[in-house]
Coordinates of C-alpha atoms in Angstrom, one line a residue:
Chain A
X1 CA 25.8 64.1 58.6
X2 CA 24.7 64.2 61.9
X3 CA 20.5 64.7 61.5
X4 CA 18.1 64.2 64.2
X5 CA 14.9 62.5 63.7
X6 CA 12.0 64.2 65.1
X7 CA 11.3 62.2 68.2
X8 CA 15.1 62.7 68.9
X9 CA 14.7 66.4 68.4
X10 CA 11.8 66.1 71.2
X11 CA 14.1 64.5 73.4
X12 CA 16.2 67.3 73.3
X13 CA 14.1 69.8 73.6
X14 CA 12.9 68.0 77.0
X15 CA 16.3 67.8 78.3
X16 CA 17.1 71.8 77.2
X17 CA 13.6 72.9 78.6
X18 CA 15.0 70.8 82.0
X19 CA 18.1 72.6 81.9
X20 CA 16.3 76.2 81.4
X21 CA 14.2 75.8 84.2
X22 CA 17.7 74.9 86.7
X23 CA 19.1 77.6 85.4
X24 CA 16.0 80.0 85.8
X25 CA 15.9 80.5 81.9
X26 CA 13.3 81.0 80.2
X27 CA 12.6 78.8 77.7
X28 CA 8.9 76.9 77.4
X29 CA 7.5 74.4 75.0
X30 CA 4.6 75.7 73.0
X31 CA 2.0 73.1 70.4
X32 CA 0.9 74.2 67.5
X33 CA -3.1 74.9 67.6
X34 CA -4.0 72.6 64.6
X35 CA -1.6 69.4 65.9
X36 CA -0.8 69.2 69.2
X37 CA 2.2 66.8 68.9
X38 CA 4.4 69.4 66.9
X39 CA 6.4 70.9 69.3
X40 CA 9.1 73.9 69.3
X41 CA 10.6 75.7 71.9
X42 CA 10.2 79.7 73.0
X43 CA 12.0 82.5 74.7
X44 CA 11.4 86.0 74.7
X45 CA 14.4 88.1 75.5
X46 CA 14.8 92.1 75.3
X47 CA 17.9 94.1 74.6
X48 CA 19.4 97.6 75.1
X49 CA 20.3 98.6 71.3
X50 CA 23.6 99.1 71.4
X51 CA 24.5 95.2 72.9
X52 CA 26.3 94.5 70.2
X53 CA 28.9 97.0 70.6
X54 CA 29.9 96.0 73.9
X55 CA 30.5 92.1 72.4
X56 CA 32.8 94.6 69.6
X57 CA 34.9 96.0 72.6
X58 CA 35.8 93.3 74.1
X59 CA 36.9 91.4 70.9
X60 CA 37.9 94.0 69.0
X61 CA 41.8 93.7 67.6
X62 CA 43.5 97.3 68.7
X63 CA 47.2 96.0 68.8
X64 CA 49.4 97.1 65.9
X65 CA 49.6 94.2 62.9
X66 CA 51.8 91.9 63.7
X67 CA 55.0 90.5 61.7
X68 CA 55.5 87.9 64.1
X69 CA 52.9 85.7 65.4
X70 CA 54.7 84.9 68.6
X71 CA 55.1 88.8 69.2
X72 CA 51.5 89.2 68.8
X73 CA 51.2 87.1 71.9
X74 CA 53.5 89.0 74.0
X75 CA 52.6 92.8 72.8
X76 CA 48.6 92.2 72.2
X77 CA 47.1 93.8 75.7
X78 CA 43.5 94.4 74.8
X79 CA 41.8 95.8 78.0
X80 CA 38.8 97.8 77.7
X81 CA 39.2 100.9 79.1
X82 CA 36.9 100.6 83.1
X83 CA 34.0 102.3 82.2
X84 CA 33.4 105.5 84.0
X85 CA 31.0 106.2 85.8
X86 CA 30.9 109.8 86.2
X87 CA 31.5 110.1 82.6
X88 CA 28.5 111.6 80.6
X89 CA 27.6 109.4 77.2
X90 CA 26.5 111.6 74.4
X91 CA 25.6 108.6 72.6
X92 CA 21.9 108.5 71.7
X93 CA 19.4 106.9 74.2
X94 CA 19.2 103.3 74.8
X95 CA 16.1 102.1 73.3
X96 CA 14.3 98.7 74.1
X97 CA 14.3 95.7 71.7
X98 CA 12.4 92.6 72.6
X99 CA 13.4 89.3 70.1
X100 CA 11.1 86.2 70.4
X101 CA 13.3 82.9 69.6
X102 CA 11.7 80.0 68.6
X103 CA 14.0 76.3 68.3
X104 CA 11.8 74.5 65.3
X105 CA 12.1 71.4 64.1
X106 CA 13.0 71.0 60.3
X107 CA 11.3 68.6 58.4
X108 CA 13.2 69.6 55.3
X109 CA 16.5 69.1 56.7
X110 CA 15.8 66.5 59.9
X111 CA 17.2 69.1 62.1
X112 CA 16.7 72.0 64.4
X113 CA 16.0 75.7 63.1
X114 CA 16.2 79.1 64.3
X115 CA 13.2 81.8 63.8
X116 CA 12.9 84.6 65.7
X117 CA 11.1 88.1 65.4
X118 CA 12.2 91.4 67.0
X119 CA 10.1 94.5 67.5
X120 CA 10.5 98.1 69.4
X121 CA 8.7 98.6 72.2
X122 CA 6.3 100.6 69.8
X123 CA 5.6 97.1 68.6
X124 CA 6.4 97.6 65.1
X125 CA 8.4 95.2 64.0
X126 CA 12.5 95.1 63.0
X127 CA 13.1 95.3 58.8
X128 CA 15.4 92.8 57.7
X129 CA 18.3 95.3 56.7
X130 CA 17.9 96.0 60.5
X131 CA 18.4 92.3 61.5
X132 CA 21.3 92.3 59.5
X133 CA 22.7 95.4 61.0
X134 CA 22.2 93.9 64.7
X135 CA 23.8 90.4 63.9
X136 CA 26.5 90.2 66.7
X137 CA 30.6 91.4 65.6
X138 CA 31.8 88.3 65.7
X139 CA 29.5 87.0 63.2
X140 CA 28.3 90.3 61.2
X141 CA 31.2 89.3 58.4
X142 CA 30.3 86.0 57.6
X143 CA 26.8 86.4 57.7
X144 CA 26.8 89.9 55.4
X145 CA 29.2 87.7 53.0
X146 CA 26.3 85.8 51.8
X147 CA 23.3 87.6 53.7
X148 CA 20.3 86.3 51.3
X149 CA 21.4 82.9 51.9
X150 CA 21.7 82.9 55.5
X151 CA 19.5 85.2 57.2
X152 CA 15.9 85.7 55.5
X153 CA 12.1 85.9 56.3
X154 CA 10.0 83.3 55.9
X155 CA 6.8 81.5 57.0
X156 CA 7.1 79.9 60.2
X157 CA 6.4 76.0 59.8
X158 CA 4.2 75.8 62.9
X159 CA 2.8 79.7 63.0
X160 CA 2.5 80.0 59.0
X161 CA 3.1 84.0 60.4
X162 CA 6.7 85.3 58.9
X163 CA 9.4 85.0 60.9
X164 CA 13.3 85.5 60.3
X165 CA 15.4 82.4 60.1
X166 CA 19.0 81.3 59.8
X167 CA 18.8 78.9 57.1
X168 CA 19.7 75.1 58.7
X169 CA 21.0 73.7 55.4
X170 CA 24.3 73.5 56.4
X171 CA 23.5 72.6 60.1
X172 CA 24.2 68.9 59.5
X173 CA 27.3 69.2 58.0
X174 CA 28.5 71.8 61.2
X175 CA 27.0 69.3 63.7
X176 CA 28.6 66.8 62.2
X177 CA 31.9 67.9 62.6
X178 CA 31.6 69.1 66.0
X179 CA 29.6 66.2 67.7
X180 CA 30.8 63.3 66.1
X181 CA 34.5 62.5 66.7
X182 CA 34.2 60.2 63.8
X183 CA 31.2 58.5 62.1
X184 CA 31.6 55.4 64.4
X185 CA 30.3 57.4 67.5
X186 CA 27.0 58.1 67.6
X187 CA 25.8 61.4 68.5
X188 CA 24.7 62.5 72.1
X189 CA 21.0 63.2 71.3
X190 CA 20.8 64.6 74.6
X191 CA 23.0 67.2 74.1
X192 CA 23.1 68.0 70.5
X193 CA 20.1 70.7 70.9
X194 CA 22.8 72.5 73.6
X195 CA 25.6 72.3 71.5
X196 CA 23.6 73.3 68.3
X197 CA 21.9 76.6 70.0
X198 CA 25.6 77.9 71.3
X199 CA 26.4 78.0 67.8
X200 CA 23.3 79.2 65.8
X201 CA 21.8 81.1 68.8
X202 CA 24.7 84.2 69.6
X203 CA 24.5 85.0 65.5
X204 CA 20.9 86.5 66.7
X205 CA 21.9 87.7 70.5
X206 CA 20.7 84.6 71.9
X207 CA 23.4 83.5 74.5
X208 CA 23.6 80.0 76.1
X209 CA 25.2 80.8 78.9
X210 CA 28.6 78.2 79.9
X211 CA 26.2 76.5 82.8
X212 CA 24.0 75.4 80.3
X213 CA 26.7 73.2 79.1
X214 CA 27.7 72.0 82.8
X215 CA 24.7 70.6 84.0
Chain B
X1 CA 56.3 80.7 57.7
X2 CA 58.5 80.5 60.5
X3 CA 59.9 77.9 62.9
X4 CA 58.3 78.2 65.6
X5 CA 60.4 78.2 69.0
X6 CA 58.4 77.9 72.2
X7 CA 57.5 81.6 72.8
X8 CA 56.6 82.8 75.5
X9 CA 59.2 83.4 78.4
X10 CA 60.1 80.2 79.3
X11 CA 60.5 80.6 83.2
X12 CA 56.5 81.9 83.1
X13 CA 55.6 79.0 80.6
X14 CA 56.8 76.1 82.9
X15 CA 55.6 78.0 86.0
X16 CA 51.6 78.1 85.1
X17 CA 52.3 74.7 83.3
X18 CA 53.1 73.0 87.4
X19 CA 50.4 74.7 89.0
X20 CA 48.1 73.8 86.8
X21 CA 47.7 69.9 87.6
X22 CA 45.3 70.5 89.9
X23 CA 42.1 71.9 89.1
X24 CA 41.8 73.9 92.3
X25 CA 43.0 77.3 90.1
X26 CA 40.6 79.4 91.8
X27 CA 43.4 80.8 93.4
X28 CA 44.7 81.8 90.2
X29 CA 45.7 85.4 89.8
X30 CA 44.7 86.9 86.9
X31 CA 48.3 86.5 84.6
X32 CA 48.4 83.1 85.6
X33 CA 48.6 81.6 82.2
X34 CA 47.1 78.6 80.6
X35 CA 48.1 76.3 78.2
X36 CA 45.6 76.0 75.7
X37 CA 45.8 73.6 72.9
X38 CA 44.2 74.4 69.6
X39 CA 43.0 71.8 67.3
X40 CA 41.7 71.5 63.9
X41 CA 38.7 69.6 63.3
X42 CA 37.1 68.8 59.5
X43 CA 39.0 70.5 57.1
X44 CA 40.6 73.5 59.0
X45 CA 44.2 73.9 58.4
X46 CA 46.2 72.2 61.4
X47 CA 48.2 74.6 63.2
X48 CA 52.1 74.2 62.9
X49 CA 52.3 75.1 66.9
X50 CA 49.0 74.0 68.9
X51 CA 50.2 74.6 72.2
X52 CA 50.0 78.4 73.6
X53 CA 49.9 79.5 76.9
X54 CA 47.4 82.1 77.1
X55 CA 46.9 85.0 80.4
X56 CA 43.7 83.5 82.3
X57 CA 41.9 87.2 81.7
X58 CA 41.9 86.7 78.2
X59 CA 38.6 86.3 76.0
X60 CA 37.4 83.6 73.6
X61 CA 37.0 86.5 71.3
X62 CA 41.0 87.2 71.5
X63 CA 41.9 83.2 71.1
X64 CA 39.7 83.4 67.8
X65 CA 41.3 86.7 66.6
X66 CA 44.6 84.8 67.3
X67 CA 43.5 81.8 65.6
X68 CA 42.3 83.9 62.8
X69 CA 45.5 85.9 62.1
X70 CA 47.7 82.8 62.5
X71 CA 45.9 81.2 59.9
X72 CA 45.7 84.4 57.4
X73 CA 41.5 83.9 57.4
X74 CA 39.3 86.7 55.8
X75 CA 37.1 88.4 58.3
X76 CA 33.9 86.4 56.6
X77 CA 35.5 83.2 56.5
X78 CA 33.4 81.1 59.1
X79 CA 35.9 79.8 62.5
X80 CA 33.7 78.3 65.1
X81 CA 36.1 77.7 68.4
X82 CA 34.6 75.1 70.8
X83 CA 35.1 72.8 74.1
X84 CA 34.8 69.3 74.9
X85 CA 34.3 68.2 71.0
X86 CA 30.4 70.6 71.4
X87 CA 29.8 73.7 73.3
X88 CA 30.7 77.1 71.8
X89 CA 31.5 79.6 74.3
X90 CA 30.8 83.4 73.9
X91 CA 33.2 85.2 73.0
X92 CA 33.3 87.2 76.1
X93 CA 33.7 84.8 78.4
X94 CA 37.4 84.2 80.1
X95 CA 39.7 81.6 79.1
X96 CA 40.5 81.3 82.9
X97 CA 36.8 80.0 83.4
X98 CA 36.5 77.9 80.6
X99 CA 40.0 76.5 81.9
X100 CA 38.4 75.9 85.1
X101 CA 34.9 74.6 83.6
X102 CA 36.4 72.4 80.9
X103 CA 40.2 71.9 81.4
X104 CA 41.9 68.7 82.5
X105 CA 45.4 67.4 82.5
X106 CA 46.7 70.8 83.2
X107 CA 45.1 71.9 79.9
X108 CA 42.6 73.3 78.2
X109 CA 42.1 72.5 74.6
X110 CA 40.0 74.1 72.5
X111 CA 38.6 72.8 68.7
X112 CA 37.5 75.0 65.9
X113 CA 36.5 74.5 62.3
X114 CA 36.0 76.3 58.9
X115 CA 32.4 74.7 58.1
X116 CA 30.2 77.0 56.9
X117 CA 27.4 76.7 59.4
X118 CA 24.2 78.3 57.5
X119 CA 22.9 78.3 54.2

């Protein structure tokens, strides 16, 4: 199971943080009032509300069902059609979501978690069915599969204030078999936080974008 | 299931397969294809052919559709696709950059696993 202890979760929050500020992201560290040694990371983000559609038309499967896998390669042309711009939407408005991410470290688990809260630009703040509704195409399947064990509210460890989560109790296991080639190598500390966030992080709309992973 | 034979036209196949030794492939034009290799990590089901070659302008999202009908998965059955052995890519992003980011020997190759990932 690849875990991280806390100091090595610090480690790679430092290295992400250095990363975000090459890239001109925004991610900063933030101490919790009461203990200033526990750490987590923050980034505020805002979204037009209908982002998750436009992951959905780009990945969405419009060939005919294929018989033949080999076919499927030849015949599948899945272009988007160019959008145009004299065209008039009649969709309704595009309204202003802002999500607050937070990377926190698990003591429960020995590894990272992700909380985040989402509000309108009224402030109020996002129900949970609507969190579920906004999880990203690719993942809206998996997650509505088993929703109550996956995506909740809770208390945020640091904040106590509730926040939504995606539970990290298989994170290990995941990390494990992504990271590790086998249980000899030992785990780049310095890039698990990376590699963690591009998996947990586009479930919620968080994108890491391909140059975090270059530098 | 099938034997496979190698698919795609084979004149096109061995064509992108030369010109992509070098890594210089910004000069590749957008049905340039790229041989991608797909393999199975933890308990995913090993793929009977690994090798594809795949039009650069193609998405991650379409190589995990692919991946997903080849190996008959239900729509909430967790696939997580990713390069160099940790970094998942968006699904938007183009095979051709992730080729060009990430690819070596000619190659691109390209993990993915079944593990549930939350919970």
């Amino acid at each position: 199971m690849a875990c991280l202890t806390y100091e090595e979760f610090v480690t790679g929050c430092r290295v992400l943080l250095q990363v975000s500020k090459e890239l001109g992201d925004s991610w900063v560290m933030c101490h919790s009032a009461s203990d200033s040694s526990t750490i987590y990371l923050s980034k505020t983000q805002c979204f037009k509300a209908d982002l998750s559609t436009s992951i959905s038309e780009l990945t969405a499967e419009k060939s005919e069902s294929p018989d033949e896998i080999d076919k499927l390669i030849e015949d599948f042309t899945q272009e988007p059609e160019p959008p145009d711009p004299s065209s008039v939407s009649n969709s309704t408005p595009g309204y202003i979501i802002t999500y607050e991410y937070h990377i926190v470290y698990s003591l429960s688990h020995s590894v990272p978690a992700l909380y985040f809260n989402a509000w309108y630009a009224s402030g109020k703040l996002l129900t949970l069915k609507e969190v579920w509704e906004r999880v990203s195409n690719q993942f809206c399947e998996q997650i509505a599969d088993n929703k109550w064990n996956s995506l909740t509210q809770t208390e945020h460890p640091v904040l106590g204030r509730p926040f939504f989560q995606l539970h990290p109790c298989r994170t290990a296991e995941l990390m494990s078999n992504v990271c590790c080639e086998s249980e000899q190598t030992p785990k780049d500390v310095k890039k698990y936080l990376i590699s963690w966030l591009s998996m947990f992080g586009p479930v919620v709309g968080l994108e890491v974008p391909i140059t975090y992973y270059n530098k | 299931m099938e034997e496979e034979k190698s698919s795609p036209p084979s004149d096109l196949t061995s064509e992108s397969s030369l010109e992509h030794t070098d890594h210089d492939s910004n000069k590749a034009t957008p049905l340039k294809k790229i041989d991608v290799l797909l393999k199975a990590t933890g308990d995913a089901p090993i793929m009977r052919k690994k090798k594809w070659a795949v039009e650069g302008d193609k998405r991650v999202g379409w190589v995990a559709d692919f991946i997903r009908k080849y190996l008959k998965l239900n729509s909430s059955d967790n696939l997580f696709l990713y390069v160099n052995q940790s970094f998942a890519p968006a699904p938007d992003q183009l095979v051709r950059n992730l080729y060009q980011c990430f690819g070596s020997d000619g190659k691109l190759v390209l993990h993915y696993c079944r593990t549930q990932a939350w919970g």
